[in-house]
Amino acid sequence: MAQQHGELLLSLDGVQPEKGNETLYVVREGFSGCILAAKNLKSGSAEELKCLLEPVEQLGFPIIGLLSDGQHSIRLAMSELWPDVPYQYCQYHYLKDIAKPVVDLDRKLKTGIKKNLRGIRSLEKKIQSDDSKEAAIAKDYLAAVRAVLLEDGNPPLDLPGIRVYEEALAIRNSLQRSAKKGVHLQPETPENV
């Protein structure tokens, strides 16, 4: 990797599977994506992170940039080892932080829409054993609604609330088009409940 590019771009990030457990810290080279070091640490102190980074520094390759999620101890460890190397806050983490208010509103949108769509189980039960054409159409629409209820996204770039809204709107529009074409589901009356 250093032979190809002549220099290294280092990133360091930690992943903690569950609160209270050790955190896996990974040092990656940015051009190649190669993992240079990784270790489970009980604490993410600057001193422990420095110990993780020191073998990379001892390789002797020129470091042209440092990248992390902005965690103070990571920045401190990096700046102690490479004080003159430019540091950049990870663009994904930056975008995630700046988009937090939008993501929070999107979550409320998703929750509200899903609340309105719940209750389809009772409709599914009512038409479960019905083999009519209308019931088949209703079953397809209910399956589409069920798929929307399971929808998830990956904020901040893929907002699940917006996705759920667009898919629910598409189902509603399809239902309206079907109704205009004359495909009507039998209204619920005491006789057919």
PDB file of C-alpha atoms in Angstrom:
ATOM      1  CA  MET A   1       0.000   0.000   0.000  1.00  0.00           C
ATOM      2  CA  ALA A   2       2.730   2.530   0.920  1.00  0.00           C
ATOM      3  CA  GLN A   3       4.729   1.356  -2.107  1.00  0.00           C
ATOM      4  CA  GLN A   4       1.744   2.132  -4.355  1.00  0.00           C
ATOM      5  CA  HIS A   5       0.871   5.551  -2.944  1.00  0.00           C
ATOM      6  CA  GLY A   6       4.146   6.464  -1.253  1.00  0.00           C
ATOM      7  CA  GLU A   7       2.380   7.597   1.899  1.00  0.00           C
ATOM      8  CA  LEU A   8      -0.373   6.551   4.285  1.00  0.00           C
ATOM      9  CA  LEU A   9      -3.717   8.016   5.224  1.00  0.00           C
ATOM     10  CA  LEU A  10      -4.690   6.635   8.631  1.00  0.00           C
ATOM     11  CA  SER A  11      -8.127   6.272  10.128  1.00  0.00           C
ATOM     12  CA  LEU A  12      -8.994   5.014  13.588  1.00  0.00           C
ATOM     13  CA  ASP A  13     -12.425   4.084  14.843  1.00  0.00           C
ATOM     14  CA  GLY A  14     -13.923   2.004  17.626  1.00  0.00           C
ATOM     15  CA  VAL A  15     -16.877  -0.374  17.590  1.00  0.00           C
ATOM     16  CA  GLN A  16     -18.563  -1.407  20.819  1.00  0.00           C
ATOM     17  CA  PRO A  17     -21.091  -4.211  20.286  1.00  0.00           C
ATOM     18  CA  GLU A  18     -22.797  -3.643  23.634  1.00  0.00           C
ATOM     19  CA  LYS A  19     -22.469  -1.047  26.360  1.00  0.00           C
ATOM     20  CA  GLY A  20     -20.120  -2.183  29.084  1.00  0.00           C
ATOM     21  CA  ASN A  21     -18.135  -4.508  26.808  1.00  0.00           C
ATOM     22  CA  GLU A  22     -14.703  -3.943  25.357  1.00  0.00           C
ATOM     23  CA  THR A  23     -14.423  -1.756  22.276  1.00  0.00           C
ATOM     24  CA  LEU A  24     -12.709  -3.003  19.151  1.00  0.00           C
ATOM     25  CA  TYR A  25     -10.459  -0.258  17.788  1.00  0.00           C
ATOM     26  CA  VAL A  26      -9.325  -0.592  14.181  1.00  0.00           C
ATOM     27  CA  VAL A  27      -6.555   1.337  12.405  1.00  0.00           C
ATOM     28  CA  ARG A  28      -7.067   1.389   8.638  1.00  0.00           C
ATOM     29  CA  GLU A  29      -5.048   2.766   5.775  1.00  0.00           C
ATOM     30  CA  GLY A  30      -7.371   4.977   3.732  1.00  0.00           C
ATOM     31  CA  PHE A  31      -6.070   4.447   0.191  1.00  0.00           C
ATOM     32  CA  SER A  32      -6.052   0.660   0.268  1.00  0.00           C
ATOM     33  CA  GLY A  33      -8.575  -0.010   3.048  1.00  0.00           C
ATOM     34  CA  CYS A  34      -5.988  -2.326   4.603  1.00  0.00           C
ATOM     35  CA  ILE A  35      -6.282  -2.928   8.347  1.00  0.00           C
ATOM     36  CA  LEU A  36      -2.940  -2.090   9.971  1.00  0.00           C
ATOM     37  CA  ALA A  37      -3.852  -2.773  13.588  1.00  0.00           C
ATOM     38  CA  ALA A  38      -6.856  -3.849  15.637  1.00  0.00           C
ATOM     39  CA  LYS A  39      -7.332  -4.525  19.309  1.00  0.00           C
ATOM     40  CA  ASN A  40     -10.082  -4.920  21.899  1.00  0.00           C
ATOM     41  CA  LEU A  41      -9.604  -2.294  24.600  1.00  0.00           C
ATOM     42  CA  LYS A  42     -11.376  -1.931  27.929  1.00  0.00           C
ATOM     43  CA  SER A  43     -10.948   1.820  27.799  1.00  0.00           C
ATOM     44  CA  GLY A  44     -10.439   4.153  24.890  1.00  0.00           C
ATOM     45  CA  SER A  45      -7.981   6.391  26.716  1.00  0.00           C
ATOM     46  CA  ALA A  46      -5.459   8.356  24.697  1.00  0.00           C
ATOM     47  CA  GLU A  47      -2.618   6.335  26.231  1.00  0.00           C
ATOM     48  CA  GLU A  48      -4.126   2.976  25.240  1.00  0.00           C
ATOM     49  CA  LEU A  49      -4.873   4.238  21.746  1.00  0.00           C
ATOM     50  CA  LYS A  50      -1.346   5.589  21.446  1.00  0.00           C
ATOM     51  CA  CYS A  51      -0.032   2.078  22.245  1.00  0.00           C
ATOM     52  CA  LEU A  52      -2.237   0.752  19.426  1.00  0.00           C
ATOM     53  CA  LEU A  53      -0.901   3.368  16.985  1.00  0.00           C
ATOM     54  CA  GLU A  54       2.801   3.221  17.906  1.00  0.00           C
ATOM     55  CA  PRO A  55       3.591   0.062  15.857  1.00  0.00           C
ATOM     56  CA  VAL A  56       2.085   1.797  12.823  1.00  0.00           C
ATOM     57  CA  GLU A  57       4.263   4.854  13.468  1.00  0.00           C
ATOM     58  CA  GLN A  58       7.338   2.613  13.806  1.00  0.00           C
ATOM     59  CA  LEU A  59       6.790   1.318  10.275  1.00  0.00           C
ATOM     60  CA  GLY A  60       8.362   4.620   9.223  1.00  0.00           C
ATOM     61  CA  PHE A  61       6.062   5.394   6.298  1.00  0.00           C
ATOM     62  CA  PRO A  62       5.117   9.034   5.772  1.00  0.00           C
ATOM     63  CA  ILE A  63       1.634   9.789   7.118  1.00  0.00           C
ATOM     64  CA  ILE A  64      -0.186  12.448   5.081  1.00  0.00           C
ATOM     65  CA  GLY A  65      -3.493  12.554   6.933  1.00  0.00           C
ATOM     66  CA  LEU A  66      -5.428  11.357   9.962  1.00  0.00           C
ATOM     67  CA  LEU A  67      -9.127  10.616  10.091  1.00  0.00           C
ATOM     68  CA  SER A  68     -11.514   9.678  12.916  1.00  0.00           C
ATOM     69  CA  ASP A  69     -14.999  10.195  14.281  1.00  0.00           C
ATOM     70  CA  GLY A  70     -13.839  13.094  16.447  1.00  0.00           C
ATOM     71  CA  GLN A  71     -13.539  11.144  19.707  1.00  0.00           C
ATOM     72  CA  HIS A  72     -11.304  13.309  21.906  1.00  0.00           C
ATOM     73  CA  SER A  73      -9.002  10.497  23.057  1.00  0.00           C
ATOM     74  CA  ILE A  74      -8.425   9.363  19.453  1.00  0.00           C
ATOM     75  CA  ARG A  75      -7.559  12.891  18.342  1.00  0.00           C
ATOM     76  CA  LEU A  76      -5.245  13.304  21.316  1.00  0.00           C
ATOM     77  CA  ALA A  77      -3.398  10.015  20.648  1.00  0.00           C
ATOM     78  CA  MET A  78      -3.013  10.851  16.951  1.00  0.00           C
ATOM     79  CA  SER A  79      -1.817  14.399  17.586  1.00  0.00           C
ATOM     80  CA  GLU A  80       0.786  13.208  20.097  1.00  0.00           C
ATOM     81  CA  LEU A  81       2.261  10.772  17.566  1.00  0.00           C
ATOM     82  CA  TRP A  82       1.882  12.956  14.476  1.00  0.00           C
ATOM     83  CA  PRO A  83       1.577  16.585  15.647  1.00  0.00           C
ATOM     84  CA  ASP A  84       2.170  18.112  12.204  1.00  0.00           C
ATOM     85  CA  VAL A  85      -0.078  15.788  10.184  1.00  0.00           C
ATOM     86  CA  PRO A  86      -3.451  17.244   9.137  1.00  0.00           C
ATOM     87  CA  TYR A  87      -6.479  15.777  10.866  1.00  0.00           C
ATOM     88  CA  GLN A  88      -9.954  15.478   9.349  1.00  0.00           C
ATOM     89  CA  TYR A  89     -13.213  14.666  11.025  1.00  0.00           C
ATOM     90  CA  CYS A  90     -14.828  11.702   9.217  1.00  0.00           C
ATOM     91  CA  GLN A  91     -17.298  13.014   6.626  1.00  0.00           C
ATOM     92  CA  TYR A  92     -19.840  10.305   7.418  1.00  0.00           C
ATOM     93  CA  HIS A  93     -19.773  11.120  11.140  1.00  0.00           C
ATOM     94  CA  TYR A  94     -19.864  14.845  10.376  1.00  0.00           C
ATOM     95  CA  LEU A  95     -22.873  14.389   8.113  1.00  0.00           C
ATOM     96  CA  LYS A  96     -24.543  12.162  10.700  1.00  0.00           C
ATOM     97  CA  ASP A  97     -24.043  14.778  13.427  1.00  0.00           C
ATOM     98  CA  ILE A  98     -25.192  17.700  11.302  1.00  0.00           C
ATOM     99  CA  ALA A  99     -28.236  15.739  10.083  1.00  0.00           C
ATOM    100  CA  LYS A 100     -29.349  14.713  13.594  1.00  0.00           C
ATOM    101  CA  PRO A 101     -32.328  17.144  13.738  1.00  0.00           C
ATOM    102  CA  VAL A 102     -33.547  15.911  10.336  1.00  0.00           C
ATOM    103  CA  VAL A 103     -33.061  12.271  11.358  1.00  0.00           C
ATOM    104  CA  ASP A 104     -35.058  12.897  14.563  1.00  0.00           C
ATOM    105  CA  LEU A 105     -37.947  14.415  12.560  1.00  0.00           C
ATOM    106  CA  ASP A 106     -37.740  11.540  10.071  1.00  0.00           C
ATOM    107  CA  ARG A 107     -37.999   9.024  12.943  1.00  0.00           C
ATOM    108  CA  LYS A 108     -41.182  10.764  14.170  1.00  0.00           C
ATOM    109  CA  LEU A 109     -42.599  10.674  10.647  1.00  0.00           C
ATOM    110  CA  LYS A 110     -41.849   6.960  10.342  1.00  0.00           C
ATOM    111  CA  THR A 111     -43.378   6.198  13.756  1.00  0.00           C
ATOM    112  CA  GLY A 112     -46.540   8.153  12.942  1.00  0.00           C
ATOM    113  CA  ILE A 113     -47.051   6.482   9.587  1.00  0.00           C
ATOM    114  CA  LYS A 114     -46.417   3.015  10.981  1.00  0.00           C
ATOM    115  CA  LYS A 115     -48.892   3.676  13.790  1.00  0.00           C
ATOM    116  CA  ASN A 116     -51.548   4.463  11.187  1.00  0.00           C
ATOM    117  CA  LEU A 117     -50.721   1.316   9.207  1.00  0.00           C
ATOM    118  CA  ARG A 118     -50.800  -1.083  12.136  1.00  0.00           C
ATOM    119  CA  GLY A 119     -53.970  -3.036  12.661  1.00  0.00           C
ATOM    120  CA  ILE A 120     -53.730  -4.791   9.331  1.00  0.00           C
ATOM    121  CA  ARG A 121     -53.618  -8.123  11.150  1.00  0.00           C
ATOM    122  CA  SER A 122     -57.369  -7.981  11.747  1.00  0.00           C
ATOM    123  CA  LEU A 123     -57.926  -7.349   8.030  1.00  0.00           C
ATOM    124  CA  GLU A 124     -55.597 -10.229   7.146  1.00  0.00           C
ATOM    125  CA  LYS A 125     -57.578 -12.562   9.425  1.00  0.00           C
ATOM    126  CA  LYS A 126     -60.897 -11.509   7.870  1.00  0.00           C
ATOM    127  CA  ILE A 127     -59.813 -12.422   4.336  1.00  0.00           C
ATOM    128  CA  GLN A 128     -57.443 -15.272   5.168  1.00  0.00           C
ATOM    129  CA  SER A 129     -59.742 -18.060   3.950  1.00  0.00           C
ATOM    130  CA  ASP A 130     -61.471 -16.013   1.233  1.00  0.00           C
ATOM    131  CA  ASP A 131     -60.487 -17.178  -2.269  1.00  0.00           C
ATOM    132  CA  SER A 132     -62.337 -14.489  -4.210  1.00  0.00           C
ATOM    133  CA  LYS A 133     -60.664 -12.161  -6.733  1.00  0.00           C
ATOM    134  CA  GLU A 134     -61.278  -9.199  -4.434  1.00  0.00           C
ATOM    135  CA  ALA A 135     -59.664 -10.994  -1.480  1.00  0.00           C
ATOM    136  CA  ALA A 136     -56.630 -11.853  -3.619  1.00  0.00           C
ATOM    137  CA  ILE A 137     -56.230  -8.171  -4.495  1.00  0.00           C
ATOM    138  CA  ALA A 138     -56.674  -7.180  -0.853  1.00  0.00           C
ATOM    139  CA  LYS A 139     -54.086  -9.774   0.205  1.00  0.00           C
ATOM    140  CA  ASP A 140     -51.586  -8.290  -2.237  1.00  0.00           C
ATOM    141  CA  TYR A 141     -52.159  -4.797  -0.869  1.00  0.00           C
ATOM    142  CA  LEU A 142     -51.886  -6.032   2.708  1.00  0.00           C
ATOM    143  CA  ALA A 143     -48.608  -7.765   1.848  1.00  0.00           C
ATOM    144  CA  ALA A 144     -47.345  -4.455   0.451  1.00  0.00           C
ATOM    145  CA  VAL A 145     -48.378  -2.661   3.652  1.00  0.00           C
ATOM    146  CA  ARG A 146     -46.693  -5.368   5.716  1.00  0.00           C
ATOM    147  CA  ALA A 147     -43.480  -4.801   3.711  1.00  0.00           C
ATOM    148  CA  VAL A 148     -43.696  -1.060   4.457  1.00  0.00           C
ATOM    149  CA  LEU A 149     -44.008  -1.823   8.171  1.00  0.00           C
ATOM    150  CA  LEU A 150     -40.712  -3.726   7.978  1.00  0.00           C
ATOM    151  CA  GLU A 151     -38.971  -0.962   6.028  1.00  0.00           C
ATOM    152  CA  ASP A 152     -35.812   0.464   7.438  1.00  0.00           C
ATOM    153  CA  GLY A 153     -33.194   2.856   6.157  1.00  0.00           C
ATOM    154  CA  ASN A 154     -29.691   3.945   6.949  1.00  0.00           C
ATOM    155  CA  PRO A 155     -29.737   7.558   8.085  1.00  0.00           C
ATOM    156  CA  PRO A 156     -28.548  10.140   7.322  1.00  0.00           C
ATOM    157  CA  LEU A 157     -28.239   9.278   3.627  1.00  0.00           C
ATOM    158  CA  ASP A 158     -31.255   6.962   3.411  1.00  0.00           C
ATOM    159  CA  LEU A 159     -34.049   8.303   5.623  1.00  0.00           C
ATOM    160  CA  PRO A 160     -36.481   5.515   6.581  1.00  0.00           C
ATOM    161  CA  GLY A 161     -39.373   7.873   7.341  1.00  0.00           C
ATOM    162  CA  ILE A 162     -39.223   9.381   3.866  1.00  0.00           C
ATOM    163  CA  ARG A 163     -38.945   5.889   2.367  1.00  0.00           C
ATOM    164  CA  VAL A 164     -41.967   4.633   4.375  1.00  0.00           C
ATOM    165  CA  TYR A 165     -43.938   7.759   3.391  1.00  0.00           C
ATOM    166  CA  GLU A 166     -43.172   7.307  -0.323  1.00  0.00           C
ATOM    167  CA  GLU A 167     -44.028   3.602  -0.269  1.00  0.00           C
ATOM    168  CA  ALA A 168     -47.270   4.136   1.684  1.00  0.00           C
ATOM    169  CA  LEU A 169     -48.195   6.916  -0.756  1.00  0.00           C
ATOM    170  CA  ALA A 170     -47.530   4.578  -3.694  1.00  0.00           C
ATOM    171  CA  ILE A 171     -49.836   1.948  -2.153  1.00  0.00           C
ATOM    172  CA  ARG A 172     -52.572   4.550  -1.561  1.00  0.00           C
ATOM    173  CA  ASN A 173     -52.257   5.843  -5.131  1.00  0.00           C
ATOM    174  CA  SER A 174     -52.443   2.297  -6.485  1.00  0.00           C
ATOM    175  CA  LEU A 175     -55.566   1.637  -4.425  1.00  0.00           C
ATOM    176  CA  GLN A 176     -57.144   4.822  -5.803  1.00  0.00           C
ATOM    177  CA  ARG A 177     -56.273   3.850  -9.391  1.00  0.00           C
ATOM    178  CA  SER A 178     -57.762   0.382  -8.813  1.00  0.00           C
ATOM    179  CA  ALA A 179     -60.949   1.929  -7.451  1.00  0.00           C
ATOM    180  CA  LYS A 180     -61.250   4.166 -10.530  1.00  0.00           C
ATOM    181  CA  LYS A 181     -60.861   1.130 -12.805  1.00  0.00           C
ATOM    182  CA  GLY A 182     -63.796  -0.512 -11.074  1.00  0.00           C
ATOM    183  CA  VAL A 183     -61.969  -2.988  -8.870  1.00  0.00           C
ATOM    184  CA  HIS A 184     -63.950  -2.557  -5.666  1.00  0.00           C
ATOM    185  CA  LEU A 185     -63.558  -4.507  -2.512  1.00  0.00           C
ATOM    186  CA  GLN A 186     -66.831  -5.460  -0.906  1.00  0.00           C
ATOM    187  CA  PRO A 187     -67.636  -3.013   1.905  1.00  0.00           C
ATOM    188  CA  GLU A 188     -67.715  -4.428   5.388  1.00  0.00           C
ATOM    189  CA  THR A 189     -71.270  -5.128   6.515  1.00  0.00           C
ATOM    190  CA  PRO A 190     -72.656  -7.314   9.306  1.00  0.00           C
ATOM    191  CA  GLU A 191     -73.528  -9.980   6.724  1.00  0.00           C
ATOM    192  CA  ASN A 192     -69.965 -10.458   5.419  1.00  0.00           C
ATOM    193  CA  VAL A 193     -67.923  -9.981   8.601  1.00  0.00           C
TER     194      VAL A 193
END
